[in-house]
PDB file of C-alpha atoms in Angstrom:
ATOM      1  CA  MET A   1      16.785  34.266  -9.158  1.00 52.00           C
ATOM      2  CA  SER A   2      16.979  32.862  -5.715  1.00 58.00           C
ATOM      3  CA  VAL A   3      13.584  31.774  -3.715  1.00 60.00           C
ATOM      4  CA  VAL A   4      12.933  32.874  -0.362  1.00 68.00           C
ATOM      5  CA  VAL A   5      11.709  29.984   1.978  1.00 73.00           C
ATOM      6  CA  THR A   6       9.366  31.070   4.219  1.00 81.00           C
ATOM      7  CA  PRO A   7       7.922  29.166   7.429  1.00 79.00           C
ATOM      8  CA  ALA A   8       4.372  28.808   5.398  1.00 79.00           C
ATOM      9  CA  MET A   9       6.377  27.176   2.378  1.00 82.00           C
ATOM     10  CA  VAL A  10       7.959  24.809   4.476  1.00 82.00           C
ATOM     11  CA  GLY A  11       4.580  23.999   6.897  1.00 85.00           C
ATOM     12  CA  GLN A  12       2.903  23.232   3.371  1.00 87.00           C
ATOM     13  CA  VAL A  13       5.388  20.955   2.153  1.00 86.00           C
ATOM     14  CA  ILE A  14       5.351  19.061   5.520  1.00 89.00           C
ATOM     15  CA  VAL A  15       1.746  18.906   5.656  1.00 90.00           C
ATOM     16  CA  SER A  16       1.790  17.500   1.902  1.00 88.00           C
ATOM     17  CA  GLY A  17       4.284  15.075   2.961  1.00 89.00           C
ATOM     18  CA  ILE A  18       2.150  13.891   6.171  1.00 91.00           C
ATOM     19  CA  LEU A  19      -0.937  13.370   3.812  1.00 90.00           C
ATOM     20  CA  SER A  20       1.258  11.634   1.317  1.00 89.00           C
ATOM     21  CA  GLY A  21       2.959   9.460   4.025  1.00 91.00           C
ATOM     22  CA  ALA A  22      -0.231   7.953   5.535  1.00 92.00           C
ATOM     23  CA  LEU A  23      -1.302   6.684   2.495  1.00 93.00           C
ATOM     24  CA  TYR A  24       1.904   4.815   1.856  1.00 92.00           C
ATOM     25  CA  SER A  25       1.850   3.723   5.560  1.00 91.00           C
ATOM     26  CA  MET A  26      -1.331   1.830   4.718  1.00 93.00           C
ATOM     27  CA  VAL A  27      -0.721   0.270   1.502  1.00 93.00           C
ATOM     28  CA  ALA A  28       2.690  -0.900   2.715  1.00 91.00           C
ATOM     29  CA  LEU A  29       1.376  -2.412   6.171  1.00 90.00           C
ATOM     30  CA  GLY A  30      -0.031  -4.942   3.883  1.00 90.00           C
ATOM     31  CA  LEU A  31       2.628  -5.671   2.090  1.00 89.00           C
ATOM     32  CA  ALA A  32       4.887  -5.814   5.481  1.00 87.00           C
ATOM     33  CA  LEU A  33       1.938  -8.194   6.436  1.00 90.00           C
ATOM     34  CA  ILE A  34       2.612 -11.069   3.486  1.00 90.00           C
ATOM     35  CA  PHE A  35       6.272 -10.660   4.031  1.00 87.00           C
ATOM     36  CA  GLY A  36       6.108 -11.027   7.869  1.00 85.00           C
ATOM     37  CA  VAL A  37       3.509 -13.929   7.919  1.00 89.00           C
ATOM     38  CA  MET A  38       4.244 -15.835   4.745  1.00 89.00           C
ATOM     39  CA  ARG A  39       7.753 -14.637   3.820  1.00 87.00           C
ATOM     40  CA  VAL A  40       6.464 -14.067   0.297  1.00 89.00           C
ATOM     41  CA  ILE A  41       7.755 -10.959  -1.993  1.00 88.00           C
ATOM     42  CA  ASN A  42       4.451  -9.824  -3.363  1.00 92.00           C
ATOM     43  CA  VAL A  43       5.500  -7.945  -6.562  1.00 93.00           C
ATOM     44  CA  ALA A  44       1.554  -7.653  -7.570  1.00 94.00           C
ATOM     45  CA  HIS A  45       1.005  -5.730  -4.473  1.00 94.00           C
ATOM     46  CA  GLY A  46       0.753  -2.673  -6.327  1.00 94.00           C
ATOM     47  CA  THR A  47      -1.400  -4.545  -9.180  1.00 96.00           C
ATOM     48  CA  ILE A  48      -3.769  -5.281  -6.826  1.00 96.00           C
ATOM     49  CA  LEU A  49      -3.889  -1.586  -5.883  1.00 96.00           C
ATOM     50  CA  MET A  50      -4.312  -0.584  -9.490  1.00 96.00           C
ATOM     51  CA  LEU A  51      -7.677  -2.977  -9.471  1.00 96.00           C
ATOM     52  CA  GLY A  52      -8.899  -1.334  -6.421  1.00 95.00           C
ATOM     53  CA  ALA A  53      -8.537   2.028  -8.463  1.00 96.00           C
ATOM     54  CA  TYR A  54     -10.416   0.528 -11.816  1.00 96.00           C
ATOM     55  CA  THR A  55     -13.113  -0.884  -9.135  1.00 95.00           C
ATOM     56  CA  THR A  56     -13.739   2.560  -7.987  1.00 95.00           C
ATOM     57  CA  PHE A  57     -13.785   3.874 -11.419  1.00 95.00           C
ATOM     58  CA  TRP A  58     -16.179   1.339 -13.012  1.00 94.00           C
ATOM     59  CA  TRP A  59     -18.588   2.005 -10.123  1.00 92.00           C
ATOM     60  CA  PHE A  60     -18.552   5.916 -10.382  1.00 93.00           C
ATOM     61  CA  HIS A  61     -18.735   5.831 -13.809  1.00 91.00           C
ATOM     62  CA  VAL A  62     -21.229   2.794 -14.439  1.00 89.00           C
ATOM     63  CA  LEU A  63     -23.499   3.019 -11.785  1.00 87.00           C
ATOM     64  CA  GLY A  64     -22.844   6.021  -9.857  1.00 89.00           C
ATOM     65  CA  VAL A  65     -21.578   5.210  -7.051  1.00 91.00           C
ATOM     66  CA  ASN A  66     -19.762   7.510  -4.261  1.00 92.00           C
ATOM     67  CA  PRO A  67     -15.943   6.655  -4.819  1.00 91.00           C
ATOM     68  CA  TYR A  68     -15.486   6.522  -1.146  1.00 93.00           C
ATOM     69  CA  LEU A  69     -18.684   4.501  -0.516  1.00 92.00           C
ATOM     70  CA  SER A  70     -16.957   2.131  -3.159  1.00 90.00           C
ATOM     71  CA  LEU A  71     -14.382   1.333  -0.762  1.00 91.00           C
ATOM     72  CA  ALA A  72     -16.811  -0.835   0.671  1.00 91.00           C
ATOM     73  CA  LEU A  73     -16.839  -2.422  -2.532  1.00 91.00           C
ATOM     74  CA  SER A  74     -13.501  -2.549  -3.751  1.00 93.00           C
ATOM     75  CA  MET A  75     -12.132  -3.853  -0.227  1.00 95.00           C
ATOM     76  CA  PRO A  76     -14.191  -7.078   0.351  1.00 95.00           C
ATOM     77  CA  VAL A  77     -13.536  -7.697  -3.576  1.00 95.00           C
ATOM     78  CA  MET A  78      -9.989  -7.639  -3.368  1.00 95.00           C
ATOM     79  CA  PHE A  79     -10.041  -9.514  -0.314  1.00 96.00           C
ATOM     80  CA  VAL A  80     -11.477 -12.429  -2.127  1.00 96.00           C
ATOM     81  CA  LEU A  81      -9.273 -12.204  -5.003  1.00 96.00           C
ATOM     82  CA  GLY A  82      -6.516 -12.242  -2.707  1.00 95.00           C
ATOM     83  CA  VAL A  83      -7.807 -15.592  -0.994  1.00 96.00           C
ATOM     84  CA  VAL A  84      -7.866 -17.011  -4.220  1.00 96.00           C
ATOM     85  CA  LEU A  85      -4.993 -16.142  -5.453  1.00 95.00           C
ATOM     86  CA  GLU A  86      -3.535 -17.571  -2.010  1.00 94.00           C
ATOM     87  CA  ARG A  87      -5.026 -21.108  -2.383  1.00 94.00           C
ATOM     88  CA  LEU A  88      -4.495 -21.653  -5.612  1.00 94.00           C
ATOM     89  CA  MET A  89      -0.959 -20.325  -6.145  1.00 93.00           C
ATOM     90  CA  VAL A  90       0.731 -18.421  -3.792  1.00 93.00           C
ATOM     91  CA  ARG A  91       0.400 -21.254  -1.125  1.00 92.00           C
ATOM     92  CA  ARG A  92       2.597 -23.051  -3.376  1.00 91.00           C
ATOM     93  CA  VAL A  93       5.681 -20.748  -2.923  1.00 90.00           C
ATOM     94  CA  VAL A  94       5.546 -20.266   0.745  1.00 87.00           C
ATOM     95  CA  ASN A  95       8.453 -22.351   1.941  1.00 82.00           C
ATOM     96  CA  ALA A  96      10.352 -22.203  -1.596  1.00 84.00           C
ATOM     97  CA  PRO A  97      13.435 -19.920  -2.204  1.00 83.00           C
ATOM     98  CA  GLU A  98      11.769 -16.128  -1.779  1.00 78.00           C
ATOM     99  CA  LEU A  99      13.018 -16.268  -5.574  1.00 85.00           C
ATOM    100  CA  SER A 100      10.085 -18.009  -6.482  1.00 89.00           C
ATOM    101  CA  SER A 101       7.333 -15.921  -4.885  1.00 90.00           C
ATOM    102  CA  LEU A 102       8.995 -12.938  -6.658  1.00 90.00           C
ATOM    103  CA  LEU A 103       8.504 -14.639 -10.270  1.00 93.00           C
ATOM    104  CA  LEU A 104       5.236 -16.148  -9.274  1.00 94.00           C
ATOM    105  CA  THR A 105       3.460 -12.897  -8.368  1.00 94.00           C
ATOM    106  CA  PHE A 106       5.438 -11.080 -10.867  1.00 94.00           C
ATOM    107  CA  GLY A 107       3.354 -13.360 -13.405  1.00 95.00           C
ATOM    108  CA  ILE A 108       0.305 -12.665 -11.407  1.00 95.00           C
ATOM    109  CA  SER A 109       0.819  -9.187 -12.027  1.00 95.00           C
ATOM    110  CA  ILE A 110       1.571  -9.631 -15.583  1.00 95.00           C
ATOM    111  CA  ALA A 111      -1.165 -11.180 -16.313  1.00 96.00           C
ATOM    112  CA  LEU A 112      -3.714  -8.860 -14.219  1.00 95.00           C
ATOM    113  CA  VAL A 113      -2.410  -5.346 -16.348  1.00 96.00           C
ATOM    114  CA  ASN A 114      -2.798  -7.238 -19.354  1.00 95.00           C
ATOM    115  CA  ALA A 115      -6.270  -8.106 -18.514  1.00 95.00           C
ATOM    116  CA  ILE A 116      -7.219  -4.543 -17.468  1.00 95.00           C
ATOM    117  CA  GLN A 117      -5.869  -3.316 -20.514  1.00 94.00           C
ATOM    118  CA  LEU A 118      -7.804  -5.638 -22.390  1.00 94.00           C
ATOM    119  CA  ALA A 119     -10.849  -4.141 -20.415  1.00 92.00           C
ATOM    120  CA  PHE A 120     -10.229  -0.743 -20.410  1.00 92.00           C
ATOM    121  CA  THR A 121      -7.283  -0.184 -23.149  1.00 90.00           C
ATOM    122  CA  SER A 122      -3.991   1.796 -21.325  1.00 89.00           C
ATOM    123  CA  ASP A 123      -5.563   5.601 -21.658  1.00 91.00           C
ATOM    124  CA  LEU A 124      -5.609   7.464 -18.735  1.00 93.00           C
ATOM    125  CA  ARG A 125      -8.868   7.264 -16.370  1.00 92.00           C
ATOM    126  CA  SER A 126     -10.038   9.760 -13.785  1.00 89.00           C
ATOM    127  CA  VAL A 127     -12.819   9.922 -11.326  1.00 90.00           C
ATOM    128  CA  GLU A 128     -13.598  13.686 -11.085  1.00 86.00           C
ATOM    129  CA  TYR A 129     -15.509  13.720  -7.818  1.00 86.00           C
ATOM    130  CA  LEU A 130     -13.637  16.068  -5.090  1.00 81.00           C
ATOM    131  CA  THR A 131     -11.490  18.863  -6.372  1.00 81.00           C
ATOM    132  CA  GLY A 132     -10.176  22.105  -5.036  1.00 84.00           C
ATOM    133  CA  ALA A 133      -8.134  23.017  -1.765  1.00 83.00           C
ATOM    134  CA  LEU A 134      -9.278  23.766   1.682  1.00 84.00           C
ATOM    135  CA  ILE A 135      -7.178  27.016   2.930  1.00 85.00           C
ATOM    136  CA  VAL A 136      -6.215  27.152   6.965  1.00 81.00           C
ATOM    137  CA  GLY A 137      -4.310  30.114   7.444  1.00 81.00           C
ATOM    138  CA  PRO A 138      -0.955  29.742   4.997  1.00 81.00           C
ATOM    139  CA  ILE A 139      -1.754  26.256   4.392  1.00 82.00           C
ATOM    140  CA  ALA A 140      -3.662  24.605   1.641  1.00 83.00           C
ATOM    141  CA  PHE A 141      -5.119  21.178   2.283  1.00 84.00           C
ATOM    142  CA  SER A 142      -5.918  19.090  -1.243  1.00 87.00           C
ATOM    143  CA  LYS A 143      -9.910  18.440  -0.522  1.00 90.00           C
ATOM    144  CA  SER A 144      -8.870  14.762  -1.911  1.00 91.00           C
ATOM    145  CA  ARG A 145      -5.773  14.062   0.038  1.00 91.00           C
ATOM    146  CA  LEU A 146      -7.237  15.409   2.974  1.00 92.00           C
ATOM    147  CA  VAL A 147     -10.179  13.036   2.660  1.00 94.00           C
ATOM    148  CA  ALA A 148      -7.441  10.221   1.656  1.00 94.00           C
ATOM    149  CA  PHE A 149      -5.628  10.795   4.731  1.00 93.00           C
ATOM    150  CA  GLY A 150      -8.647  10.290   6.949  1.00 94.00           C
ATOM    151  CA  PHE A 151      -9.441   7.379   5.435  1.00 94.00           C
ATOM    152  CA  ALA A 152      -5.949   6.082   5.678  1.00 94.00           C
ATOM    153  CA  VAL A 153      -5.420   6.728   9.307  1.00 93.00           C
ATOM    154  CA  ALA A 154      -8.629   4.926  10.121  1.00 94.00           C
ATOM    155  CA  ILE A 155      -8.212   2.058   8.192  1.00 94.00           C
ATOM    156  CA  THR A 156      -4.820   1.612   9.198  1.00 91.00           C
ATOM    157  CA  LEU A 157      -5.535   2.099  12.801  1.00 91.00           C
ATOM    158  CA  LEU A 158      -8.386  -0.709  12.857  1.00 93.00           C
ATOM    159  CA  ALA A 159      -5.931  -3.041  11.114  1.00 90.00           C
ATOM    160  CA  TYR A 160      -3.640  -2.417  13.101  1.00 86.00           C
ATOM    161  CA  TRP A 161      -5.823  -2.809  16.269  1.00 90.00           C
ATOM    162  CA  PHE A 162      -7.149  -6.012  14.828  1.00 92.00           C
ATOM    163  CA  LEU A 163      -3.733  -7.499  14.614  1.00 88.00           C
ATOM    164  CA  GLN A 164      -3.096  -6.119  18.595  1.00 88.00           C
ATOM    165  CA  LYS A 165      -6.201  -6.967  19.807  1.00 89.00           C
ATOM    166  CA  THR A 166      -8.075  -9.895  18.402  1.00 92.00           C
ATOM    167  CA  ARG A 167      -7.605 -13.350  18.938  1.00 91.00           C
ATOM    168  CA  PHE A 168      -7.066 -14.113  15.163  1.00 91.00           C
ATOM    169  CA  GLY A 169      -4.956 -10.934  15.165  1.00 89.00           C
ATOM    170  CA  LYS A 170      -2.380 -12.478  17.712  1.00 90.00           C
ATOM    171  CA  ALA A 171      -2.531 -15.646  15.595  1.00 91.00           C
ATOM    172  CA  ILE A 172      -1.039 -13.945  12.631  1.00 90.00           C
ATOM    173  CA  ARG A 173       1.791 -12.312  14.772  1.00 87.00           C
ATOM    174  CA  ALA A 174       2.403 -15.338  16.493  1.00 89.00           C
ATOM    175  CA  THR A 175       2.441 -16.960  12.808  1.00 89.00           C
ATOM    176  CA  SER A 176       4.949 -14.025  11.734  1.00 86.00           C
ATOM    177  CA  GLN A 177       7.157 -14.473  14.989  1.00 84.00           C
ATOM    178  CA  GLY A 178       7.500 -18.364  14.874  1.00 85.00           C
ATOM    179  CA  PRO A 179       5.091 -20.572  12.384  1.00 85.00           C
ATOM    180  CA  GLN A 180       6.250 -23.771  13.885  1.00 87.00           C
ATOM    181  CA  VAL A 181       5.587 -22.724  17.342  1.00 87.00           C
ATOM    182  CA  ALA A 182       2.416 -21.328  16.484  1.00 86.00           C
ATOM    183  CA  MET A 183       1.500 -24.438  14.706  1.00 88.00           C
ATOM    184  CA  ILE A 184       2.353 -26.547  17.842  1.00 87.00           C
ATOM    185  CA  CYS A 185       0.102 -23.789  19.948  1.00 85.00           C
ATOM    186  CA  GLY A 186      -3.044 -24.846  17.778  1.00 86.00           C
ATOM    187  CA  VAL A 187      -2.679 -22.234  15.053  1.00 88.00           C
ATOM    188  CA  ASN A 188      -4.236 -22.877  12.181  1.00 92.00           C
ATOM    189  CA  VAL A 189      -0.978 -21.288  10.156  1.00 92.00           C
ATOM    190  CA  GLU A 190      -2.637 -22.367   6.680  1.00 92.00           C
ATOM    191  CA  ARG A 191      -5.585 -20.211   7.330  1.00 93.00           C
ATOM    192  CA  VAL A 192      -3.625 -17.661   8.822  1.00 94.00           C
ATOM    193  CA  HIS A 193      -1.746 -17.088   5.573  1.00 94.00           C
ATOM    194  CA  LEU A 194      -5.115 -17.427   3.616  1.00 94.00           C
ATOM    195  CA  PHE A 195      -6.339 -14.457   5.454  1.00 94.00           C
ATOM    196  CA  ALA A 196      -3.266 -12.649   5.657  1.00 94.00           C
ATOM    197  CA  PHE A 197      -3.064 -12.549   1.607  1.00 95.00           C
ATOM    198  CA  GLY A 198      -6.691 -11.587   1.640  1.00 95.00           C
ATOM    199  CA  ILE A 199      -6.184  -8.292   4.470  1.00 95.00           C
ATOM    200  CA  ALA A 200      -3.109  -7.290   2.476  1.00 95.00           C
ATOM    201  CA  SER A 201      -5.236  -7.256  -0.576  1.00 96.00           C
ATOM    202  CA  ALA A 202      -7.935  -5.109   1.043  1.00 96.00           C
ATOM    203  CA  LEU A 203      -5.695  -2.654   2.546  1.00 95.00           C
ATOM    204  CA  ALA A 204      -4.273  -2.218  -1.583  1.00 95.00           C
ATOM    205  CA  ALA A 205      -7.322  -2.045  -2.538  1.00 95.00           C
ATOM    206  CA  ALA A 206      -8.298   0.934  -0.165  1.00 95.00           C
ATOM    207  CA  GLY A 207      -5.137   2.826  -1.542  1.00 95.00           C
ATOM    208  CA  GLY A 208      -6.606   1.983  -5.205  1.00 95.00           C
ATOM    209  CA  SER A 209      -9.786   3.894  -4.379  1.00 95.00           C
ATOM    210  CA  LEU A 210      -8.731   6.793  -2.645  1.00 95.00           C
ATOM    211  CA  VAL A 211      -5.774   7.367  -5.456  1.00 94.00           C
ATOM    212  CA  ALA A 212      -8.298   7.044  -8.329  1.00 94.00           C
ATOM    213  CA  VAL A 213      -9.901  10.401  -6.815  1.00 93.00           C
ATOM    214  CA  MET A 214      -6.624  11.855  -6.418  1.00 92.00           C
ATOM    215  CA  VAL A 215      -5.190  11.096  -9.795  1.00 91.00           C
ATOM    216  CA  ALA A 216      -5.195   9.940 -13.581  1.00 93.00           C
ATOM    217  CA  ILE A 217      -5.247   6.009 -13.297  1.00 94.00           C
ATOM    218  CA  GLN A 218      -3.928   3.522 -15.978  1.00 94.00           C
ATOM    219  CA  PRO A 219      -3.189  -0.104 -15.942  1.00 95.00           C
ATOM    220  CA  GLU A 220       0.361   0.121 -15.243  1.00 93.00           C
ATOM    221  CA  MET A 221       0.367   2.464 -12.101  1.00 93.00           C
ATOM    222  CA  GLY A 222       0.649  -0.196 -10.127  1.00 91.00           C
ATOM    223  CA  GLN A 223       4.516  -0.756 -10.625  1.00 90.00           C
ATOM    224  CA  VAL A 224       5.361   2.920  -9.118  1.00 89.00           C
ATOM    225  CA  TRP A 225       3.317   1.585  -5.986  1.00 91.00           C
ATOM    226  CA  THR A 226       4.889  -1.465  -5.337  1.00 91.00           C
ATOM    227  CA  PHE A 227       8.261  -0.051  -5.708  1.00 87.00           C
ATOM    228  CA  LYS A 228       7.251   2.345  -2.883  1.00 88.00           C
ATOM    229  CA  SER A 229       5.770   0.009  -0.972  1.00 88.00           C
ATOM    230  CA  PHE A 230       8.510  -1.853  -0.494  1.00 87.00           C
ATOM    231  CA  LEU A 231      10.888   1.399  -0.159  1.00 87.00           C
ATOM    232  CA  VAL A 232       8.301   1.831   2.946  1.00 88.00           C
ATOM    233  CA  ILE A 233       8.959  -1.424   4.415  1.00 85.00           C
ATOM    234  CA  VAL A 234      12.860  -1.625   4.142  1.00 83.00           C
ATOM    235  CA  LEU A 235      13.072   2.044   5.648  1.00 83.00           C
ATOM    236  CA  GLY A 236      10.978   0.550   8.413  1.00 79.00           C
ATOM    237  CA  GLY A 237      12.037  -3.006   8.724  1.00 76.00           C
ATOM    238  CA  ALA A 238      10.740  -5.955   6.697  1.00 70.00           C
ATOM    239  CA  GLY A 239       8.111  -7.152   8.253  1.00 66.00           C
ATOM    240  CA  ASN A 240       7.993  -4.883  11.006  1.00 73.00           C
ATOM    241  CA  TYR A 241       4.501  -3.135  11.409  1.00 76.00           C
ATOM    242  CA  PRO A 242       4.846  -0.255  12.865  1.00 79.00           C
ATOM    243  CA  GLY A 243       7.768   0.063  10.816  1.00 79.00           C
ATOM    244  CA  ALA A 244       5.586   0.215   8.086  1.00 79.00           C
ATOM    245  CA  LEU A 245       3.908   3.086   9.706  1.00 82.00           C
ATOM    246  CA  LEU A 246       6.950   5.144   9.941  1.00 84.00           C
ATOM    247  CA  GLY A 247       8.501   4.240   6.667  1.00 85.00           C
ATOM    248  CA  GLY A 248       5.279   5.346   5.037  1.00 86.00           C
ATOM    249  CA  MET A 249       5.592   8.865   6.741  1.00 87.00           C
ATOM    250  CA  LEU A 250       9.392   9.486   5.862  1.00 87.00           C
ATOM    251  CA  LEU A 251       8.548   8.549   2.720  1.00 87.00           C
ATOM    252  CA  GLY A 252       6.127  11.055   1.940  1.00 87.00           C
ATOM    253  CA  LEU A 253       7.789  13.414   3.721  1.00 88.00           C
ATOM    254  CA  ILE A 254      11.213  13.044   1.775  1.00 86.00           C
ATOM    255  CA  GLU A 255       9.288  13.140  -1.434  1.00 86.00           C
ATOM    256  CA  GLN A 256       7.720  16.602  -0.560  1.00 85.00           C
ATOM    257  CA  LEU A 257      11.052  18.187   0.656  1.00 85.00           C
ATOM    258  CA  ALA A 258      13.392  16.713  -2.240  1.00 84.00           C
ATOM    259  CA  SER A 259      10.425  18.143  -4.684  1.00 83.00           C
ATOM    260  CA  PHE A 260      10.434  21.267  -3.107  1.00 82.00           C
ATOM    261  CA  PHE A 261      14.022  21.783  -2.671  1.00 81.00           C
ATOM    262  CA  LEU A 262      15.107  20.104  -5.776  1.00 78.00           C
ATOM    263  CA  THR A 263      12.714  18.916  -8.649  1.00 75.00           C
ATOM    264  CA  THR A 264       9.602  16.617  -8.767  1.00 71.00           C
ATOM    265  CA  GLN A 265      11.817  14.107 -11.080  1.00 70.00           C
ATOM    266  CA  LEU A 266      14.567  14.209  -8.662  1.00 74.00           C
ATOM    267  CA  SER A 267      12.442  13.815  -5.303  1.00 72.00           C
ATOM    268  CA  GLU A 268      12.331   9.947  -6.331  1.00 73.00           C
ATOM    269  CA  ALA A 269      15.565   9.566  -7.118  1.00 79.00           C
ATOM    270  CA  VAL A 270      16.499  11.052  -3.531  1.00 80.00           C
ATOM    271  CA  ALA A 271      14.020   8.638  -2.013  1.00 76.00           C
ATOM    272  CA  TYR A 272      15.868   5.595  -3.439  1.00 77.00           C
ATOM    273  CA  LEU A 273      19.306   7.028  -2.416  1.00 82.00           C
ATOM    274  CA  ILE A 274      18.076   7.420   1.437  1.00 78.00           C
ATOM    275  CA  LEU A 275      16.871   3.667   0.552  1.00 76.00           C
ATOM    276  CA  VAL A 276      20.273   2.662  -0.472  1.00 82.00           C
ATOM    277  CA  LEU A 277      21.925   4.291   2.412  1.00 83.00           C
ATOM    278  CA  VAL A 278      19.388   2.771   5.004  1.00 80.00           C
ATOM    279  CA  LEU A 279      20.375  -0.760   3.380  1.00 78.00           C
ATOM    280  CA  LEU A 280      24.003  -0.019   3.508  1.00 82.00           C
ATOM    281  CA  VAL A 281      24.151   1.409   7.192  1.00 81.00           C
ATOM    282  CA  ARG A 282      21.036  -0.453   8.707  1.00 79.00           C
ATOM    283  CA  PRO A 283      19.891  -3.590   6.464  1.00 75.00           C
ATOM    284  CA  THR A 284      17.137  -4.367   8.870  1.00 76.00           C
ATOM    285  CA  GLY A 285      15.489  -0.827   8.533  1.00 73.00           C
ATOM    286  CA  LEU A 286      15.136   1.845  10.802  1.00 72.00           C
ATOM    287  CA  LEU A 287      13.298  -0.434  13.672  1.00 69.00           C
ATOM    288  CA  GLY A 288      14.501  -3.809  12.931  1.00 65.00           C
ATOM    289  CA  GLY A 289      12.678  -6.709  10.980  1.00 57.00           C
ATOM    290  CA  ARG A 290       9.760  -8.768  11.605  1.00 55.00           C
ATOM    291  CA  ALA A 291       8.899  -6.958  15.268  1.00 50.00           C
ATOM    292  CA  THR A 292       5.039  -6.720  16.151  1.00 52.00           C
TER     293      THR A 292
END
């Protein structure tokens, strides 16, 4: 039986893709920041997102804190965790071969996942807070995804403004473009690395807090988000901040369109197929690498 595709159905798919894409962009911006500034492949990025989700879950169920207000708690906590990780471990592999940072952050990820499994078990957990949909004409907006979209856009714009307009943001971009030149100009590169890793961890934590209200969470959920974040920065251009924003939106739309016209299971396969095509045709991503 053939299905008639109406403009409303296509509009629904596009809206869903944009809502998801904003969240992908915000999370991937942190990964692009770490790679652009430190040249570190951080496969623990999704795991830190998972920690942000469990932080929100814990605050909601134990203390009754509004899950969206818990953003103000999870982001500083993960910022501090990121600073500690960079200071104690990641700093040691900044100028080492990229495989070293990959193995180190993989080890960190395994340790954190096991710690959460020990504390919360592997059972699925959820934050039952905002359910239902807002109907506008023929389009249905999931309330939790709509709120997540608003927070993701606001946080992404704030982070982008910080990088573009503030003195420390300019130091981060200068370090990304040329650490030795930045150092000669008086930039404390080690301090930039420290705060860049902290900011990236805070962005991942924000993603985790928002995801916790949208779907069930479990300790190994970070793997999927790490892969998606890498896919986003490859699409947009490794270390390219505007590219991360573009890549996130593209991934959201690709997933939703593939899920609608094919199947949900094939949607991720299509996304990775496009990733392979981008690597073959334009290895530096759609906007090129490390432009700020």
